[in-house]
Short mmCIF file of C-alpha atoms and ligand atoms in Angstrom, two decimals:
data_model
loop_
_atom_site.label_atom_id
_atom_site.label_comp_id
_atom_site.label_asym_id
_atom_site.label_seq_id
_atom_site.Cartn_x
_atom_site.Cartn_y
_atom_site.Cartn_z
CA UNK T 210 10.96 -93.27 31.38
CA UNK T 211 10.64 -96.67 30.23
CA UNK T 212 13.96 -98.93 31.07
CA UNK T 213 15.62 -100.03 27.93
CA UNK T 214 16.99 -103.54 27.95
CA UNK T 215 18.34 -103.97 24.58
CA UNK T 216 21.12 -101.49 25.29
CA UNK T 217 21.89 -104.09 28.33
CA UNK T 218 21.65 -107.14 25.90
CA UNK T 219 20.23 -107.05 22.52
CA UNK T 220 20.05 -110.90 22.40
CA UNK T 221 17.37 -111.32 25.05
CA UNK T 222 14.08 -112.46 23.36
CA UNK T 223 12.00 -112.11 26.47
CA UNK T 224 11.77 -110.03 29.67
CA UNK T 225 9.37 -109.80 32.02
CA UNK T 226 7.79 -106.47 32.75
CA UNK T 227 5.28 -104.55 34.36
CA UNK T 228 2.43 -102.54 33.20
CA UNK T 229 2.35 -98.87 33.75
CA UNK T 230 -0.33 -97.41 31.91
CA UNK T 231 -2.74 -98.52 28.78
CA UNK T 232 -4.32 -96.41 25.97
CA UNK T 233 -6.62 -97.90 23.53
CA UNK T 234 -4.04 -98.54 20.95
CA UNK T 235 -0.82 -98.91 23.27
CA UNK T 236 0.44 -100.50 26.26
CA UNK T 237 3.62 -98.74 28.12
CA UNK T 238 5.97 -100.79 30.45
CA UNK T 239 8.26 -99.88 33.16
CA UNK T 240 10.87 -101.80 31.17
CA UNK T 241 11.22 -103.12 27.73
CA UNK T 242 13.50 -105.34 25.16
CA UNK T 243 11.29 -104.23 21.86
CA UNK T 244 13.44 -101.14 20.39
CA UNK T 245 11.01 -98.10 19.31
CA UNK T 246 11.38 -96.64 15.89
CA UNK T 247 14.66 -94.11 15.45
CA UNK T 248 17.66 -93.26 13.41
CA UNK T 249 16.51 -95.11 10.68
CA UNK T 250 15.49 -98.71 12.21
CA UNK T 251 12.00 -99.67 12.45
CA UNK T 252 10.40 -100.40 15.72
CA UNK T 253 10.51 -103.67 17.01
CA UNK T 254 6.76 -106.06 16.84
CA UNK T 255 6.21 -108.90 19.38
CA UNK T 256 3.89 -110.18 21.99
CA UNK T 257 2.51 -108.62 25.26
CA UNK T 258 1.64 -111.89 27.01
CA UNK T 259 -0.92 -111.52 30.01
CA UNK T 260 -3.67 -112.47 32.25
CA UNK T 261 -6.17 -112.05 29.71
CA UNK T 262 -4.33 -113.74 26.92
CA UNK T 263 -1.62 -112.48 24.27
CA UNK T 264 -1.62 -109.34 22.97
CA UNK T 265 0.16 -108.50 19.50
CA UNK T 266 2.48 -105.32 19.38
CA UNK T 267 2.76 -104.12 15.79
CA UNK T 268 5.45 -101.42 16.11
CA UNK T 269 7.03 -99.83 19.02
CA UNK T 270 7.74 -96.18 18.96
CA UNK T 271 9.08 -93.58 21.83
CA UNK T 272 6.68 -90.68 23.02
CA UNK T 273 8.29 -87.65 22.45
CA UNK T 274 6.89 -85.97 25.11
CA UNK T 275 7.53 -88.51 28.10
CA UNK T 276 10.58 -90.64 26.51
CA UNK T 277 8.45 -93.94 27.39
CA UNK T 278 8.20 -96.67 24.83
CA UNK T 279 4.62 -97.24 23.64
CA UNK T 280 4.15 -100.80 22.30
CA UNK T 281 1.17 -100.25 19.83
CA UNK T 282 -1.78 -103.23 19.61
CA UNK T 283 -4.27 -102.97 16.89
CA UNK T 284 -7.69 -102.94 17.82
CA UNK T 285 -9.00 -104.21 15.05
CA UNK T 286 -7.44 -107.68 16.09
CA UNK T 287 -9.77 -107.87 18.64
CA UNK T 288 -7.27 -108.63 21.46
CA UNK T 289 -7.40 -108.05 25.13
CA UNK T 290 -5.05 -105.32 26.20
CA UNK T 291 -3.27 -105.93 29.55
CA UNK T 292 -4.35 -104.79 32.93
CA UNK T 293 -2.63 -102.23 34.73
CA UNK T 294 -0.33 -103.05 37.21
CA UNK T 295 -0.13 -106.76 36.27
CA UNK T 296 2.89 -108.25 35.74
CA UNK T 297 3.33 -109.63 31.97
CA UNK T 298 6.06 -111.19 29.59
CA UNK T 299 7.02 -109.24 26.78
CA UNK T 300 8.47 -111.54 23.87
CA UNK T 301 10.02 -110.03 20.58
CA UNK T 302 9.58 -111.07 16.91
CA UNK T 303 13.58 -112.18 17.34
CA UNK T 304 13.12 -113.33 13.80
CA UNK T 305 12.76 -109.55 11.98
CA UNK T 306 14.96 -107.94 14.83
CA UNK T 307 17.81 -109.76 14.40
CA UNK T 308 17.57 -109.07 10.36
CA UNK T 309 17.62 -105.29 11.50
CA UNK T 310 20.59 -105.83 13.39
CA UNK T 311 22.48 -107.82 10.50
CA UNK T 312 21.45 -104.75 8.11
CA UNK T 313 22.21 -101.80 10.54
CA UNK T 314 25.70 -103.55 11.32
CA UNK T 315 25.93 -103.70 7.43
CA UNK T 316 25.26 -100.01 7.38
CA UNK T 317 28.04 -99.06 9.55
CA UNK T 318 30.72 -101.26 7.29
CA UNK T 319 29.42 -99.29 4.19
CA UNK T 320 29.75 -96.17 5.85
CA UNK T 321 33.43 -96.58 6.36
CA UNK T 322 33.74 -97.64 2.71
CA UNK T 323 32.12 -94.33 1.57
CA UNK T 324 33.79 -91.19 3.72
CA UNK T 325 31.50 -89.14 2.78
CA UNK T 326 28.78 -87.29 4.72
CA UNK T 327 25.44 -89.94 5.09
CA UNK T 328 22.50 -87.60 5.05
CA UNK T 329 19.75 -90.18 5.29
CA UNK T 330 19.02 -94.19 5.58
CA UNK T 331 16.76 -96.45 6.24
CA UNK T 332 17.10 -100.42 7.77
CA UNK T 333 14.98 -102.68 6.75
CA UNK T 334 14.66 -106.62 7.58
CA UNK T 335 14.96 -107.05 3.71
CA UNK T 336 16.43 -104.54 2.32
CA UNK T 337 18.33 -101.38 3.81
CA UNK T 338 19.73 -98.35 1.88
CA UNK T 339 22.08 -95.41 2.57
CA UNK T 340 22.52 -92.02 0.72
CA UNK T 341 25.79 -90.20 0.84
CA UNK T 342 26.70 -86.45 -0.73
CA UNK T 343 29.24 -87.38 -2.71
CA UNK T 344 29.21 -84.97 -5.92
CA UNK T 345 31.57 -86.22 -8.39
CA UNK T 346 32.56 -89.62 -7.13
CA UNK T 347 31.64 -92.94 -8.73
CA UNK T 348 30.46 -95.70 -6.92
CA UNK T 349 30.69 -99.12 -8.31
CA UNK T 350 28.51 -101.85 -6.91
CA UNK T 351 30.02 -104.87 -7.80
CA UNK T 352 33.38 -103.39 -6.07
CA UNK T 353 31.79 -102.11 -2.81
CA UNK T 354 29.53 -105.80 -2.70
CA UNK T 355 33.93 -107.03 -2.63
CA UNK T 356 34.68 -104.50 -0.39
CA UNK T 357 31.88 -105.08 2.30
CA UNK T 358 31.54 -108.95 2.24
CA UNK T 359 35.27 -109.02 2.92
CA UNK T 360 34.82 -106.50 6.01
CA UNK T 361 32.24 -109.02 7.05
CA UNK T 362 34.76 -111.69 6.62
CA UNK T 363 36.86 -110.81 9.29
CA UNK T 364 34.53 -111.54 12.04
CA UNK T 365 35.60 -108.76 14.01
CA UNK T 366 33.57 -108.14 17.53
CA UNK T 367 31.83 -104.52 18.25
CA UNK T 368 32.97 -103.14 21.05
CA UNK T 369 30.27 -100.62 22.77
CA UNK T 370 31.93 -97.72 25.00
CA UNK T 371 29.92 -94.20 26.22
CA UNK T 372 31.73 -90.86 26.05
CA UNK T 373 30.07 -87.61 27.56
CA UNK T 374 28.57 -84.90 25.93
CA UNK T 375 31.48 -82.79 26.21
CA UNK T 376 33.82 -84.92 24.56
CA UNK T 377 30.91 -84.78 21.58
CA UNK T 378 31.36 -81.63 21.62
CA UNK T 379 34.83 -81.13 21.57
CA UNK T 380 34.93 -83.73 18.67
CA UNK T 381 32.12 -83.05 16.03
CA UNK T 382 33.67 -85.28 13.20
CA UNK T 383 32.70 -88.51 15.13
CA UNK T 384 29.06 -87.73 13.95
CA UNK T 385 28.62 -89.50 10.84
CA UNK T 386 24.93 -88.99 9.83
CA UNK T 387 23.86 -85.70 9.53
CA UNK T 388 20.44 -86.36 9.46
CA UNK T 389 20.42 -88.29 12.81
CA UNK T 390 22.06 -86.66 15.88
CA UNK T 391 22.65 -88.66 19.04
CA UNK T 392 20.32 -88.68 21.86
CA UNK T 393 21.45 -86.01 24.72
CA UNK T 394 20.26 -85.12 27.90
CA UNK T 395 21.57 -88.32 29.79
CA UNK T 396 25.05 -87.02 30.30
CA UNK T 397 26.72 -90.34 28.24
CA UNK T 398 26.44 -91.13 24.59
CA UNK T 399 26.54 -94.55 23.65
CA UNK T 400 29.67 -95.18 21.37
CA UNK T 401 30.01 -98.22 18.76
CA UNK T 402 33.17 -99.11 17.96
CA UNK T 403 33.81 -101.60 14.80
CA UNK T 404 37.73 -101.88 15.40
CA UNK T 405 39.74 -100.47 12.42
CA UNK T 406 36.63 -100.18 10.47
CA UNK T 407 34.34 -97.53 12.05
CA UNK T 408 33.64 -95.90 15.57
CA UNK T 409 30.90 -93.38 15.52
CA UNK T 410 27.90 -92.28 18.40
CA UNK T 411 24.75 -94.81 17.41
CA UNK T 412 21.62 -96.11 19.51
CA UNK T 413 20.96 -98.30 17.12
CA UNK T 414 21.17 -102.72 17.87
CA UNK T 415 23.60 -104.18 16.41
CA UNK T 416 25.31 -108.17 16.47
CA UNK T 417 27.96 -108.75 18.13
CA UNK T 418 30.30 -109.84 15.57
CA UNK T 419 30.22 -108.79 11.79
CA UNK T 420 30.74 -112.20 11.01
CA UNK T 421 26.80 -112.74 11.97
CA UNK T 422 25.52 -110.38 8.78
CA UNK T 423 26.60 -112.88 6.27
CA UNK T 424 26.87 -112.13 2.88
CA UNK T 425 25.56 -108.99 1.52
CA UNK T 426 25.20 -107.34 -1.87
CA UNK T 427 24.66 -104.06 -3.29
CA UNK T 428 21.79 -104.22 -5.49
CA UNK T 429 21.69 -100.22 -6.75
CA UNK T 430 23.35 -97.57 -6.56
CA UNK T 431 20.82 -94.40 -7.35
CA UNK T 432 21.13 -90.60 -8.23
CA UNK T 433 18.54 -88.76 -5.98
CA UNK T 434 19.42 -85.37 -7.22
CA UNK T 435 23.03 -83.65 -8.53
CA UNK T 436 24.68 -84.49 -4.89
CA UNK T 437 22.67 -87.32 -3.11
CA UNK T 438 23.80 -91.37 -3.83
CA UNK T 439 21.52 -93.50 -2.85
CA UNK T 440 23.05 -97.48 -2.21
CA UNK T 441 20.89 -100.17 -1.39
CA UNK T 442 21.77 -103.03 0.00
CA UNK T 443 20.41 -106.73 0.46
CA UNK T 444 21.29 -110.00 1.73
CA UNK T 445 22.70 -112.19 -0.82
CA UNK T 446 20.61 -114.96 -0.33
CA UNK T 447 17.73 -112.89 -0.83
CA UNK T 448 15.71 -113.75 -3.97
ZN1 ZN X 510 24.62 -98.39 14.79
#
């Protein structure tokens, strides 16, 4: 199982690593800072660099199977993959992570806005959206745009704790989105707390301060069927 790294520091921008094992279109590690494709964040891209010479990843997913993290090269870029065994740097796009961590942040400040179940969502580095079932309420988009940018303002630092499985269990309303439930097995979920604004189970990444999103905006709010709301959400200084 391939050691995570951004759950130790989701700043780091490099880390070096060895190889374990290479397939024609992937390279696994023993240890890794890109963040594989889950709960609604895409996977991290980057740069396997090696004896042979760089090698692009273009998405990073987890093997269901194994757990490992499979850092996917494109063969069609006619790149060198990395030799077994060798030890190699791995360097992250920080660029497009770091906009995924400003948006997923984002996502949790929204959610506390709208108590209502989230049964679906997606972050992007652009844009991001959420969709709540919330029959019979009215959302307004120039209010919650208010109501998030000032949650933003108030700089307040995440705080990440773990709580066991049984204390899940024993408290079922701390899952927020139905549609993603948090990883077991390991004995500890991973908790994100937003104080006074949200505290919920989440493996996402996520800045260390709210302050870091920066302005946001709520560009539409959408009906996807008699139940489902559908709010999207951008950075403000996006054209
Ligand atoms: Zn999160």
């Amino acid at each position: 199982m391939t050691e995570l790294y951004f759950y130790k520091d989701c700043y780091l921008t490099e880390l070096t690593a060895q190889v374990i094992e290479t397939g024609e279109t992937w390279v696994k590690l023993n240890r890794t800072l890109c963040y594989p494709l889950g709960g609604g964040q895409p996977g991290d891209t980057g740069s396997l660099i090696h004896s042979r010479g760089t090698t692009d990843i273009v998405n990073t997913t987890k093997q269901v199977e194994s757990a490992d993290v499979l850092h996917h090269t494109d063969p069609s870029l006619n790149q060198v993959q990395p030799t077994e065994g060798e030890t190699i740097t791995v360097q992250i796009n920080w660029q497009r992570r770091h906009q995924h961590m400003r948006m997923h942040t984002a996502m949790h400040l929204l959610g506390s806005l709208i108590k209502f179940p989230v049964t679906g969502g997606q972050v992007g580095a652009v844009k991001s959206r959420l969709d709540f079932n919330l029959e019979g309420v009215q959302l307004d988009k120039v209010l919650l745009t208010e109501q998030l940018n000032h949650l933003i303002e108030s700089n307040v630092s995440l705080i990440f704790e773990t709580i066991t499985d049984a204390e899940l269990d024993a408290n079922p309303d701390l899952v927020r989105t139905m549609s993603v439930q948090p990883p077991r097995g390991a004995g500890v979920i991973r908790m994100v707390r937003i104080p006074e604004i949200d505290y919920q189970p989440c493996a996402g990444t996520h800045v260390a301060n709210v302050g870091e999103i920066g302005e946001v905006r709520v560009s539409k709010i959408e009906n996807k069927g008699k139940q489902n709301r559908r709010v999207h959400l951008v950075f403000a200084n996006a054209s």
